[in-house]
mmCIF file of N, CA and C in Angstrom:
data_model
loop_
_atom_site.group_PDB
_atom_site.id
_atom_site.type_symbol
_atom_site.label_atom_id
_atom_site.label_comp_id
_atom_site.label_asym_id
_atom_site.label_seq_id
_atom_site.Cartn_x
_atom_site.Cartn_y
_atom_site.Cartn_z
ATOM 1 N N PHE A 45 1.183 -0.924 0.129
ATOM 2 C CA PHE A 45 -0.104 0.196 0.327
ATOM 3 C C PHE A 45 0.871 1.526 0.203
ATOM 4 N N ASP A 46 0.615 2.089 -0.934
ATOM 5 C CA ASP A 46 1.294 3.165 -0.596
ATOM 6 C C ASP A 46 0.842 4.788 -0.864
ATOM 7 N N PRO A 47 0.422 5.077 0.264
ATOM 8 C CA PRO A 47 -0.759 6.275 1.205
ATOM 9 C C PRO A 47 -0.300 7.810 0.197
ATOM 10 N N TRP A 48 1.290 7.695 -0.476
ATOM 11 C CA TRP A 48 1.391 9.071 -1.097
ATOM 12 C C TRP A 48 0.660 9.234 -2.437
ATOM 13 N N ALA A 49 0.430 7.395 -2.933
ATOM 14 C CA ALA A 49 0.341 7.309 -4.402
ATOM 15 C C ALA A 49 -1.410 8.006 -4.139
ATOM 16 N N LEU A 50 -2.084 7.255 -3.120
ATOM 17 C CA LEU A 50 -3.777 7.464 -3.210
ATOM 18 C C LEU A 50 -3.889 8.559 -2.839
ATOM 19 N N VAL A 51 -3.374 9.976 -1.925
ATOM 20 C CA VAL A 51 -3.344 10.767 -1.879
ATOM 21 C C VAL A 51 -3.089 11.642 -2.860
ATOM 22 N N GLN A 52 -2.029 11.543 -3.874
ATOM 23 C CA GLN A 52 -1.994 11.841 -5.525
ATOM 24 C C GLN A 52 -3.267 11.814 -6.076
ATOM 25 N N GLY A 53 -3.382 10.602 -6.116
ATOM 26 C CA GLY A 53 -4.722 10.114 -6.995
ATOM 27 C C GLY A 53 -5.972 10.757 -6.747
ATOM 28 N N LEU A 54 -6.411 11.205 -5.052
ATOM 29 C CA LEU A 54 -7.339 11.786 -4.587
ATOM 30 C C LEU A 54 -6.921 13.413 -5.481
ATOM 31 N N LYS A 55 -5.935 13.948 -5.078
ATOM 32 C CA LYS A 55 -5.802 15.224 -5.364
ATOM 33 C C LYS A 55 -6.215 15.053 -6.959
ATOM 34 N N HIS A 56 -5.414 14.542 -7.786
ATOM 35 C CA HIS A 56 -5.741 14.146 -9.337
ATOM 36 C C HIS A 56 -7.336 14.493 -9.599
ATOM 37 N N LYS A 57 -8.387 13.590 -9.105
ATOM 38 C CA LYS A 57 -9.498 13.115 -9.115
ATOM 39 C C LYS A 57 -10.561 14.363 -9.023
ATOM 40 N N SER A 58 -9.818 14.983 -8.161
ATOM 41 C CA SER A 58 -10.681 16.250 -7.469
ATOM 42 C C SER A 58 -10.160 17.364 -8.305
ATOM 43 N N THR A 59 -9.162 17.873 -8.669
ATOM 44 C CA THR A 59 -8.864 19.169 -9.563
ATOM 45 C C THR A 59 -9.401 18.712 -11.191
ATOM 46 N N GLU A 60 -9.406 17.189 -11.475
ATOM 47 C CA GLU A 60 -10.552 17.102 -12.442
ATOM 48 C C GLU A 60 -11.877 17.616 -12.092
ATOM 49 N N LEU A 61 -12.567 17.617 -10.795
ATOM 50 C CA LEU A 61 -13.445 17.549 -10.897
ATOM 51 C C LEU A 61 -13.895 19.414 -10.500
ATOM 52 N N GLY A 62 -13.051 19.956 -10.495
ATOM 53 C CA GLY A 62 -13.301 20.961 -10.443
ATOM 54 C C GLY A 62 -12.560 22.052 -9.094
ATOM 55 N N VAL A 63 -11.872 21.181 -7.808
ATOM 56 C CA VAL A 63 -11.357 21.595 -6.861
ATOM 57 C C VAL A 63 -10.104 22.566 -7.141
ATOM 58 N N GLN A 64 -10.198 23.553 -6.519
ATOM 59 C CA GLN A 64 -8.838 24.428 -6.649
ATOM 60 C C GLN A 64 -7.806 24.443 -5.169
ATOM 61 N N PHE A 65 -6.916 23.542 -5.165
ATOM 62 C CA PHE A 65 -5.734 23.789 -4.292
ATOM 63 C C PHE A 65 -5.025 24.909 -3.925
ATOM 64 N N VAL A 66 -5.164 25.562 -2.943
ATOM 65 C CA VAL A 66 -4.619 26.418 -2.742
ATOM 66 C C VAL A 66 -3.067 26.866 -1.749
ATOM 67 N N THR A 67 -2.020 27.057 -2.078
ATOM 68 C CA THR A 67 -1.327 26.906 -0.561
ATOM 69 C C THR A 67 -0.802 28.259 -0.141
ATOM 70 N N GLY A 68 -0.636 29.023 0.737
ATOM 71 C CA GLY A 68 -0.014 30.044 1.336
ATOM 72 C C GLY A 68 -1.140 30.404 2.590
ATOM 73 N N THR A 69 -1.218 31.404 3.156
ATOM 74 C CA THR A 69 -1.195 32.044 4.715
ATOM 75 C C THR A 69 -2.790 32.374 4.722
ATOM 76 N N PRO A 70 -3.814 31.847 5.083
ATOM 77 C CA PRO A 70 -4.787 32.609 4.636
ATOM 78 C C PRO A 70 -4.789 33.601 5.788
ATOM 79 N N MET A 71 -5.306 34.995 5.366
ATOM 80 C CA MET A 71 -5.244 35.974 5.889
ATOM 81 C C MET A 71 -6.945 36.774 6.583
ATOM 82 N N SER A 72 -7.660 36.832 5.967
ATOM 83 C CA SER A 72 -9.290 36.939 6.597
ATOM 84 C C SER A 72 -10.089 36.299 5.559
ATOM 85 N N ALA A 73 -11.396 36.396 5.751
ATOM 86 C CA ALA A 73 -12.532 35.765 5.325
ATOM 87 C C ALA A 73 -13.398 36.479 4.982
ATOM 88 N N SER A 74 -14.523 36.192 4.372
ATOM 89 C CA SER A 74 -15.983 37.267 3.996
ATOM 90 C C SER A 74 -17.045 36.576 3.955
ATOM 91 N N ARG A 75 -18.032 36.676 4.815
ATOM 92 C CA ARG A 75 -19.465 35.371 5.050
ATOM 93 C C ARG A 75 -20.576 36.256 4.741
ATOM 94 N N ASN A 76 -21.138 35.771 4.550
ATOM 95 C CA ASN A 76 -22.535 36.234 3.844
ATOM 96 C C ASN A 76 -23.350 36.829 5.589
ATOM 97 N N ALA A 77 -23.929 37.710 5.259
ATOM 98 C CA ALA A 77 -24.911 38.520 6.870
ATOM 99 C C ALA A 77 -25.325 37.539 7.301
ATOM 100 N N SER A 78 -26.495 36.907 6.365
ATOM 101 C CA SER A 78 -27.880 36.443 6.849
ATOM 102 C C SER A 78 -27.586 34.512 6.955
ATOM 103 N N SER A 79 -26.471 34.325 6.110
ATOM 104 C CA SER A 79 -26.845 32.981 6.332
ATOM 105 C C SER A 79 -25.398 32.476 7.204
ATOM 106 N N GLY A 80 -24.615 33.297 7.321
ATOM 107 C CA GLY A 80 -23.341 33.134 7.917
ATOM 108 C C GLY A 80 -22.557 32.225 7.275
ATOM 109 N N ARG A 81 -22.644 31.693 5.943
ATOM 110 C CA ARG A 81 -21.834 30.960 4.879
ATOM 111 C C ARG A 81 -20.552 32.021 4.687
ATOM 112 N N VAL A 82 -19.356 31.064 4.676
ATOM 113 C CA VAL A 82 -18.076 31.598 3.833
ATOM 114 C C VAL A 82 -18.037 31.970 2.401
ATOM 115 N N GLU A 83 -18.134 33.031 2.065
ATOM 116 C CA GLU A 83 -17.979 33.632 0.763
ATOM 117 C C GLU A 83 -16.841 33.639 -0.198
ATOM 118 N N SER A 84 -15.510 34.284 0.485
ATOM 119 C CA SER A 84 -14.233 34.166 0.367
ATOM 120 C C SER A 84 -13.613 34.466 1.012
ATOM 121 N N VAL A 85 -12.297 33.942 0.445
ATOM 122 C CA VAL A 85 -10.780 33.905 1.452
ATOM 123 C C VAL A 85 -9.753 34.669 1.230
ATOM 124 N N ALA A 86 -9.408 34.774 1.604
ATOM 125 C CA ALA A 86 -8.063 35.894 1.243
ATOM 126 C C ALA A 86 -6.744 35.457 1.825
ATOM 127 N N ILE A 87 -5.916 34.700 0.678
ATOM 128 C CA ILE A 87 -4.551 34.143 1.298
ATOM 129 C C ILE A 87 -3.498 34.826 0.329
ATOM 130 N N GLN A 88 -1.878 34.832 1.306
ATOM 131 C CA GLN A 88 -1.205 35.171 1.133
ATOM 132 C C GLN A 88 -0.303 34.621 0.953
ATOM 133 N N GLU A 89 0.322 34.502 -1.282
ATOM 134 C CA GLU A 89 0.770 33.453 -1.462
ATOM 135 C C GLU A 89 2.695 33.810 -1.656
ATOM 136 N N GLN A 90 3.020 32.971 -1.732
ATOM 137 C CA GLN A 90 4.439 33.759 -2.206
ATOM 138 C C GLN A 90 5.076 33.255 -3.518
ATOM 139 N N GLN A 91 5.087 34.418 -4.269
ATOM 140 C CA GLN A 91 5.422 34.238 -6.077
ATOM 141 C C GLN A 91 7.064 34.762 -6.023
ATOM 142 N N SER A 92 8.005 33.681 -6.428
ATOM 143 C CA SER A 92 9.336 34.291 -6.781
ATOM 144 C C SER A 92 9.702 34.853 -5.700
ATOM 145 N N ASN A 93 9.963 36.054 -5.970
ATOM 146 C CA ASN A 93 10.344 36.813 -4.168
ATOM 147 C C ASN A 93 9.562 38.189 -4.203
ATOM 148 N N THR A 94 8.305 37.745 -4.210
ATOM 149 C CA THR A 94 7.035 38.742 -3.903
ATOM 150 C C THR A 94 5.938 38.180 -3.279
ATOM 151 N N THR A 95 5.291 38.476 -2.380
ATOM 152 C CA THR A 95 4.529 38.489 -1.463
ATOM 153 C C THR A 95 3.149 38.703 -1.968
ATOM 154 N N VAL A 96 2.308 37.902 -2.462
ATOM 155 C CA VAL A 96 0.999 38.584 -3.093
ATOM 156 C C VAL A 96 -0.301 37.847 -2.149
ATOM 157 N N THR A 97 -1.245 39.178 -1.923
ATOM 158 C CA THR A 97 -2.371 38.599 -1.299
ATOM 159 C C THR A 97 -3.751 38.324 -2.008
ATOM 160 N N ARG A 98 -4.647 37.522 -2.303
ATOM 161 C CA ARG A 98 -5.363 36.703 -3.548
ATOM 162 C C ARG A 98 -6.728 36.510 -2.756
ATOM 163 N N SER A 99 -7.903 37.109 -3.327
ATOM 164 C CA SER A 99 -8.952 36.753 -3.029
ATOM 165 C C SER A 99 -9.858 35.576 -3.524
ATOM 166 N N TYR A 100 -10.249 34.567 -2.964
ATOM 167 C CA TYR A 100 -10.842 33.049 -4.021
ATOM 168 C C TYR A 100 -12.373 33.255 -2.951
ATOM 169 N N PRO A 101 -13.189 33.512 -4.452
ATOM 170 C CA PRO A 101 -14.169 33.072 -4.058
ATOM 171 C C PRO A 101 -14.536 31.713 -3.890
ATOM 172 N N VAL A 102 -15.603 31.245 -2.469
ATOM 173 C CA VAL A 102 -15.718 29.635 -2.880
ATOM 174 C C VAL A 102 -17.384 29.353 -2.008
ATOM 175 N N HIS A 103 -17.398 28.266 -2.703
ATOM 176 C CA HIS A 103 -18.469 27.705 -2.429
ATOM 177 C C HIS A 103 -17.953 26.907 -1.333
ATOM 178 N N GLN A 104 -17.145 25.945 -1.148
ATOM 179 C CA GLN A 104 -16.914 25.428 0.239
ATOM 180 C C GLN A 104 -15.510 25.117 0.746
ATOM 181 N N VAL A 105 -15.086 25.342 1.836
ATOM 182 C CA VAL A 105 -13.967 25.399 2.268
ATOM 183 C C VAL A 105 -13.540 24.486 2.979
ATOM 184 N N VAL A 106 -12.538 23.691 2.574
ATOM 185 C CA VAL A 106 -12.421 22.096 3.351
ATOM 186 C C VAL A 106 -10.835 22.747 4.353
ATOM 187 N N ASN A 107 -10.712 22.677 5.312
ATOM 188 C CA ASN A 107 -9.333 22.826 6.285
ATOM 189 C C ASN A 107 -8.547 21.360 6.210
ATOM 190 N N ALA A 108 -7.350 21.876 5.963
ATOM 191 C CA ALA A 108 -6.463 20.747 5.858
ATOM 192 C C ALA A 108 -5.048 21.276 6.311
ATOM 193 N N ALA A 109 -5.376 22.325 7.189
ATOM 194 C CA ALA A 109 -4.319 22.838 8.131
ATOM 195 C C ALA A 109 -3.661 22.514 8.965
ATOM 196 N N GLY A 110 -3.865 20.653 9.602
ATOM 197 C CA GLY A 110 -3.265 20.524 10.174
ATOM 198 C C GLY A 110 -3.293 20.494 11.632
ATOM 199 N N ALA A 111 -2.149 21.120 12.352
ATOM 200 C CA ALA A 111 -1.873 21.008 13.603
ATOM 201 C C ALA A 111 -2.207 22.671 14.042
ATOM 202 N N HIS A 112 -2.427 23.446 12.711
ATOM 203 C CA HIS A 112 -3.158 24.589 12.956
ATOM 204 C C HIS A 112 -4.415 24.933 12.222
ATOM 205 N N CYS A 113 -5.237 23.853 12.432
ATOM 206 C CA CYS A 113 -6.807 24.060 11.534
ATOM 207 C C CYS A 113 -7.506 24.957 13.145
ATOM 208 N N ASN A 114 -7.073 24.768 14.447
ATOM 209 C CA ASN A 114 -7.907 26.105 14.999
ATOM 210 C C ASN A 114 -7.960 27.155 14.719
ATOM 211 N N GLN A 115 -6.877 27.804 14.444
ATOM 212 C CA GLN A 115 -5.954 28.803 13.982
ATOM 213 C C GLN A 115 -7.324 29.210 12.782
ATOM 214 N N LEU A 116 -7.268 28.469 11.591
ATOM 215 C CA LEU A 116 -7.686 29.047 10.797
ATOM 216 C C LEU A 116 -9.745 29.029 10.629
ATOM 217 N N MET A 117 -9.956 27.671 11.953
ATOM 218 C CA MET A 117 -11.301 28.073 12.302
ATOM 219 C C MET A 117 -11.928 29.157 12.718
ATOM 220 N N GLN A 118 -10.938 29.936 13.501
ATOM 221 C CA GLN A 118 -10.938 31.705 14.073
ATOM 222 C C GLN A 118 -11.185 32.129 13.509
ATOM 223 N N LEU A 119 -10.303 32.479 12.626
ATOM 224 C CA LEU A 119 -9.832 33.084 10.897
ATOM 225 C C LEU A 119 -11.532 33.095 10.460
ATOM 226 N N LEU A 120 -11.956 32.119 10.225
ATOM 227 C CA LEU A 120 -13.179 31.384 9.254
ATOM 228 C C LEU A 120 -14.457 32.513 9.960
ATOM 229 N N ALA A 121 -13.886 31.888 11.626
ATOM 230 C CA ALA A 121 -15.911 32.129 12.389
ATOM 231 C C ALA A 121 -15.855 33.638 12.232
ATOM 232 N N LYS A 122 -14.902 34.335 12.668
ATOM 233 C CA LYS A 122 -14.658 35.563 12.397
ATOM 234 C C LYS A 122 -15.426 36.777 11.500
ATOM 235 N N GLY A 123 -14.634 36.665 10.238
ATOM 236 C CA GLY A 123 -15.486 36.445 9.003
ATOM 237 C C GLY A 123 -15.494 38.430 8.966
ATOM 238 N N GLU A 124 -15.396 38.678 7.878
ATOM 239 C CA GLU A 124 -15.861 40.414 7.974
ATOM 240 C C GLU A 124 -17.458 41.128 8.444
ATOM 241 N N GLY A 125 -17.398 41.629 8.965
ATOM 242 C CA GLY A 125 -18.643 42.458 9.465
ATOM 243 C C GLY A 125 -19.801 41.239 10.020
ATOM 244 N N ASN A 126 -19.515 40.087 10.483
ATOM 245 C CA ASN A 126 -20.294 39.206 10.603
ATOM 246 C C ASN A 126 -19.936 38.283 12.038
ATOM 247 N N ASP A 127 -20.894 37.949 12.545
ATOM 248 C CA ASP A 127 -20.397 37.175 14.153
ATOM 249 C C ASP A 127 -21.349 36.157 14.395
ATOM 250 N N ALA A 128 -22.195 35.665 13.380
ATOM 251 C CA ALA A 128 -23.641 34.652 13.398
ATOM 252 C C ALA A 128 -21.897 33.267 13.293
ATOM 253 N N PRO A 129 -22.941 32.690 14.058
ATOM 254 C CA PRO A 129 -22.015 30.913 14.066
ATOM 255 C C PRO A 129 -21.748 30.390 12.021
ATOM 256 N N LEU A 130 -20.719 29.724 11.981
ATOM 257 C CA LEU A 130 -20.299 29.177 10.865
ATOM 258 C C LEU A 130 -21.261 28.069 10.450
ATOM 259 N N VAL A 131 -21.780 28.546 9.431
ATOM 260 C CA VAL A 131 -22.389 27.029 9.053
ATOM 261 C C VAL A 131 -21.862 25.668 8.704
ATOM 262 N N TYR A 132 -22.125 24.425 9.455
ATOM 263 C CA TYR A 132 -21.526 23.052 8.410
ATOM 264 C C TYR A 132 -22.286 22.470 7.808
ATOM 265 N N PRO A 133 -22.269 22.708 6.297
ATOM 266 C CA PRO A 133 -23.213 21.662 5.545
ATOM 267 C C PRO A 133 -23.587 19.760 6.057
#
């Protein structure tokens, strides 16, 4: 059994189905004021010798932050201008 091959196969198939993988540091999140759903996430990315912050519109967010998952959930829970609880589908 090769766990690395399994993960790479899942990533490849997910990409074919429209999943976008983003690597970087989450900086902020925007949430819908009425539903509480996360609508976009701003990610700080390293490109060559510069750091760029991009905002990505999202339908769903997968928290794959490992040991840092609590920090990411706190960031998403804050959202911009919304104190409503996060919505979990």
